[in-house]
Amino acid sequence: MRPWELDDARFVYEAYQDPAIQHWTRRRADCEIETREWIARWRQGWRAETDAHWAVVRSSDGALVGWVALCCLDLAVGRSECRYWILPSVRGQGVAPAAVAALASWALDTVGLHRIEIAHPMANHAACRVALKSGFVPESTRRSAQLHADGWHDVHVHVSVQESAEGLVDEVPPDRALGHVQRRLHRRGKDRLRDRIPGRQGRQDR
């Protein structure tokens, strides 16, 4: 995985011509100018520390094959949502599960997030397989929670959770413990996002 570049706009535009990506992401790309603006916003998410987007590339030749992201990133409580898509040409080859598992491992073990969710329409069986193969555990079903072109869909939620929160609370009175944990998570998460995100060092201007 690597950070997105503005020059990747052509790839993103072509990817969003795929009917499955259009349907399940509920987005349309009309031109490269539009996808260039998307990439600019993805990069802004790094600076604002609200989202973290990666391009998924093939290790053999560096060719772009997909997108994976942490969205709705909340460092104050250590929570985020994982979203992803890959090109039709590499589906079924284990690319998406590998990318999602790598992202989740980094986010939980290095950044220190506590909980990551994957929420997909129940009719999107491929997304469910990716979540399971990536180690995300099925948790619940949200009734009629996402609207797509063919109507409202029930949504299946998978989670990956950092089971240990040792060292966060220390000796803090119970009535102040939550705020203490939030401050520690926020400080630790911000430091690690700034220092350890692949491609972040030396790229603060982007």
Short mmCIF file of C-alpha atoms in Angstrom, two decimals:
data_model
loop_
_atom_site.label_atom_id
_atom_site.label_comp_id
_atom_site.label_asym_id
_atom_site.label_seq_id
_atom_site.Cartn_x
_atom_site.Cartn_y
_atom_site.Cartn_z
CA MET A 1 0.00 0.00 0.00
CA ARG A 2 1.13 3.58 -0.63
CA PRO A 3 -0.27 7.12 -0.29
CA TRP A 4 -2.46 8.44 -3.10
CA GLU A 5 -0.99 10.84 -5.64
CA LEU A 6 -2.97 13.37 -7.68
CA ASP A 7 -1.67 11.65 -10.81
CA ASP A 8 -3.66 8.55 -9.79
CA ALA A 9 -6.88 10.32 -10.82
CA ARG A 10 -7.10 8.41 -14.12
CA PHE A 11 -6.96 5.07 -12.32
CA VAL A 12 -9.66 6.08 -9.83
CA TYR A 13 -11.90 7.35 -12.64
CA GLU A 14 -11.57 4.08 -14.56
CA ALA A 15 -12.13 2.00 -11.43
CA TYR A 16 -15.40 3.80 -10.74
CA GLN A 17 -16.74 2.74 -14.12
CA ASP A 18 -17.06 -0.77 -12.70
CA PRO A 19 -20.77 -1.47 -12.00
CA ALA A 20 -20.09 -3.26 -8.72
CA ILE A 21 -17.95 -0.42 -7.33
CA GLN A 22 -20.58 2.10 -8.42
CA HIS A 23 -23.37 0.10 -6.82
CA TRP A 24 -21.84 -0.68 -3.44
CA THR A 25 -19.99 2.61 -2.90
CA ARG A 26 -22.93 4.73 -4.13
CA ARG A 27 -20.52 7.02 -5.99
CA ARG A 28 -20.16 8.04 -9.62
CA ALA A 29 -17.11 9.53 -11.31
CA ASP A 30 -17.90 11.63 -14.38
CA CYS A 31 -14.34 12.72 -15.22
CA GLU A 32 -10.73 12.72 -14.05
CA ILE A 33 -11.10 16.24 -12.67
CA GLU A 34 -13.67 14.90 -10.22
CA THR A 35 -11.50 11.99 -9.06
CA ARG A 36 -8.53 14.33 -8.72
CA GLU A 37 -10.65 16.35 -6.30
CA TRP A 38 -11.48 13.15 -4.41
CA ILE A 39 -7.78 12.37 -4.02
CA ALA A 40 -7.13 15.92 -2.81
CA ARG A 41 -9.80 15.41 -0.13
CA TRP A 42 -8.32 12.02 0.81
CA ARG A 43 -4.98 13.72 1.34
CA GLN A 44 -6.65 16.46 3.35
CA GLY A 45 -8.00 13.71 5.59
CA TRP A 46 -4.41 12.90 6.54
CA ARG A 47 -3.76 16.50 7.59
CA ALA A 48 -7.04 16.72 9.52
CA GLU A 49 -6.47 13.24 10.99
CA THR A 50 -10.06 12.26 10.21
CA ASP A 51 -9.41 9.66 7.48
CA ALA A 52 -6.50 7.57 6.22
CA HIS A 53 -6.62 6.41 2.59
CA TRP A 54 -4.20 4.09 0.80
CA ALA A 55 -3.74 2.96 -2.78
CA VAL A 56 -3.40 -0.82 -2.99
CA VAL A 57 -0.65 -1.76 -5.43
CA ARG A 58 0.58 -5.05 -6.85
CA SER A 59 3.91 -5.95 -5.28
CA SER A 60 5.37 -7.37 -8.49
CA ASP A 61 5.14 -4.22 -10.60
CA GLY A 62 3.55 -1.47 -8.48
CA ALA A 63 0.37 -1.40 -10.57
CA LEU A 64 -2.65 0.12 -8.83
CA VAL A 65 -5.35 -2.45 -8.04
CA GLY A 66 -7.55 -0.97 -5.31
CA TRP A 67 -8.34 1.34 -2.39
CA VAL A 68 -8.48 0.76 1.35
CA ALA A 69 -9.19 3.33 4.04
CA LEU A 70 -9.88 4.12 7.64
CA CYS A 71 -12.88 6.46 7.60
CA CYS A 72 -14.60 8.38 10.39
CA LEU A 73 -11.36 8.17 12.37
CA ASP A 74 -11.87 9.27 15.98
CA LEU A 75 -8.59 9.33 17.86
CA ALA A 76 -10.28 10.56 21.03
CA VAL A 77 -11.93 7.16 21.55
CA GLY A 78 -9.74 5.00 19.30
CA ARG A 79 -12.41 4.03 16.75
CA SER A 80 -12.70 3.93 12.95
CA GLU A 81 -14.43 2.25 10.00
CA CYS A 82 -12.61 0.25 7.33
CA ARG A 83 -13.75 0.49 3.69
CA TYR A 84 -12.27 -0.98 0.53
CA TRP A 85 -12.66 -1.92 -3.12
CA ILE A 86 -10.47 -3.64 -5.67
CA LEU A 87 -10.48 -4.00 -9.44
CA PRO A 88 -12.45 -6.86 -11.03
CA SER A 89 -9.22 -8.24 -12.52
CA VAL A 90 -7.78 -9.13 -9.11
CA ARG A 91 -10.91 -10.18 -7.23
CA GLY A 92 -10.76 -13.64 -5.72
CA GLN A 93 -6.95 -13.57 -5.46
CA GLY A 94 -6.71 -12.61 -1.78
CA VAL A 95 -5.70 -9.01 -2.48
CA ALA A 96 -8.49 -7.31 -0.53
CA PRO A 97 -8.22 -9.51 2.59
CA ALA A 98 -4.45 -8.99 2.68
CA ALA A 99 -4.80 -5.21 2.41
CA VAL A 100 -7.56 -5.01 5.03
CA ALA A 101 -5.71 -7.30 7.45
CA ALA A 102 -2.50 -5.28 7.08
CA LEU A 103 -4.34 -2.01 7.66
CA ALA A 104 -6.18 -3.36 10.72
CA SER A 105 -3.00 -4.77 12.22
CA TRP A 106 -1.20 -1.44 11.82
CA ALA A 107 -4.14 0.59 13.14
CA LEU A 108 -4.66 -1.57 16.23
CA ASP A 109 -1.08 -2.54 17.10
CA THR A 110 0.90 0.52 16.00
CA VAL A 111 -1.50 3.47 16.08
CA GLY A 112 -3.32 2.04 19.09
CA LEU A 113 -6.94 2.19 17.93
CA HIS A 114 -9.37 0.19 20.04
CA ARG A 115 -12.10 -0.75 17.56
CA ILE A 116 -12.45 -0.95 13.77
CA GLU A 117 -15.74 -1.75 12.05
CA ILE A 118 -16.58 -3.09 8.61
CA ALA A 119 -20.23 -2.49 7.71
CA HIS A 120 -21.42 -3.95 4.40
CA PRO A 121 -24.83 -4.62 2.85
CA MET A 122 -25.81 -8.22 3.49
CA ALA A 123 -26.34 -8.70 -0.23
CA ASN A 124 -22.67 -7.87 -0.87
CA HIS A 125 -21.36 -11.38 -0.25
CA ALA A 126 -17.89 -10.58 -1.59
CA ALA A 127 -17.43 -7.85 1.03
CA CYS A 128 -18.51 -10.30 3.72
CA ARG A 129 -15.90 -12.84 2.59
CA VAL A 130 -13.20 -10.15 2.70
CA ALA A 131 -14.17 -9.15 6.23
CA LEU A 132 -14.10 -12.74 7.46
CA LYS A 133 -10.80 -13.58 5.75
CA SER A 134 -9.29 -10.41 7.23
CA GLY A 135 -10.07 -11.60 10.75
CA PHE A 136 -13.04 -9.32 11.44
CA VAL A 137 -15.64 -10.98 13.66
CA PRO A 138 -19.38 -10.79 12.79
CA GLU A 139 -21.12 -8.70 15.43
CA SER A 140 -24.61 -7.54 14.46
CA THR A 141 -27.09 -6.65 11.74
CA ARG A 142 -28.48 -3.16 11.20
CA ARG A 143 -31.93 -3.27 9.69
CA SER A 144 -32.51 -1.22 6.53
CA ALA A 145 -29.38 0.88 7.18
CA GLN A 146 -27.95 1.67 3.71
CA LEU A 147 -29.70 3.01 0.63
CA HIS A 148 -28.46 1.83 -2.76
CA ALA A 149 -29.87 2.11 -6.28
CA ASP A 150 -32.01 -0.99 -5.73
CA GLY A 151 -33.41 0.14 -2.37
CA TRP A 152 -32.63 -0.11 1.33
CA HIS A 153 -30.32 -2.88 2.52
CA ASP A 154 -29.75 -4.55 5.85
CA VAL A 155 -26.12 -4.10 6.89
CA HIS A 156 -23.85 -6.73 8.42
CA VAL A 157 -21.30 -5.37 10.93
CA HIS A 158 -17.91 -7.03 11.55
CA VAL A 159 -15.40 -5.79 14.11
CA SER A 160 -11.75 -6.07 14.99
CA VAL A 161 -11.03 -4.97 18.55
CA GLN A 162 -7.88 -4.29 20.53
CA GLU A 163 -8.61 -6.58 23.44
CA SER A 164 -5.99 -5.14 25.79
CA ALA A 165 -6.09 -1.57 27.10
CA GLU A 166 -3.35 -2.12 29.69
CA GLY A 167 -1.49 0.95 30.78
CA LEU A 168 -4.16 3.43 29.75
CA VAL A 169 -5.94 4.04 33.05
CA ASP A 170 -3.18 3.65 35.67
CA GLU A 171 -4.27 5.06 39.06
CA VAL A 172 -7.10 7.41 38.07
CA PRO A 173 -10.28 7.98 40.13
CA PRO A 174 -13.27 6.21 38.49
CA ASP A 175 -15.11 9.46 37.79
CA ARG A 176 -12.13 10.71 35.75
CA ALA A 177 -11.06 7.45 34.13
CA LEU A 178 -12.93 7.85 30.84
CA GLY A 179 -11.53 11.30 30.17
CA HIS A 180 -8.04 10.08 31.04
CA VAL A 181 -8.30 7.16 28.61
CA GLN A 182 -9.60 9.44 25.86
CA ARG A 183 -6.73 11.90 26.33
CA ARG A 184 -4.13 9.12 26.31
CA LEU A 185 -5.62 7.52 23.19
CA HIS A 186 -5.88 10.85 21.43
CA ARG A 187 -2.30 11.85 22.22
CA ARG A 188 -0.89 8.43 21.38
CA GLY A 189 -2.93 8.15 18.19
CA LYS A 190 -1.97 11.62 16.95
CA ASP A 191 1.73 10.99 17.61
CA ARG A 192 1.66 7.66 15.80
CA LEU A 193 -0.35 8.95 12.89
CA ARG A 194 2.14 11.75 12.38
CA ASP A 195 5.25 9.63 12.77
CA ARG A 196 4.42 6.16 11.50
CA ILE A 197 1.92 6.37 8.64
CA PRO A 198 3.61 4.95 5.52
CA GLY A 199 4.68 7.84 3.33
CA ARG A 200 3.84 10.46 5.95
CA GLN A 201 7.36 11.49 6.84
CA GLY A 202 8.59 14.27 4.61
CA ARG A 203 5.12 14.71 3.07
CA GLN A 204 3.49 17.13 5.49
CA ASP A 205 2.81 19.56 2.65
CA ARG A 206 0.52 17.14 0.87
#
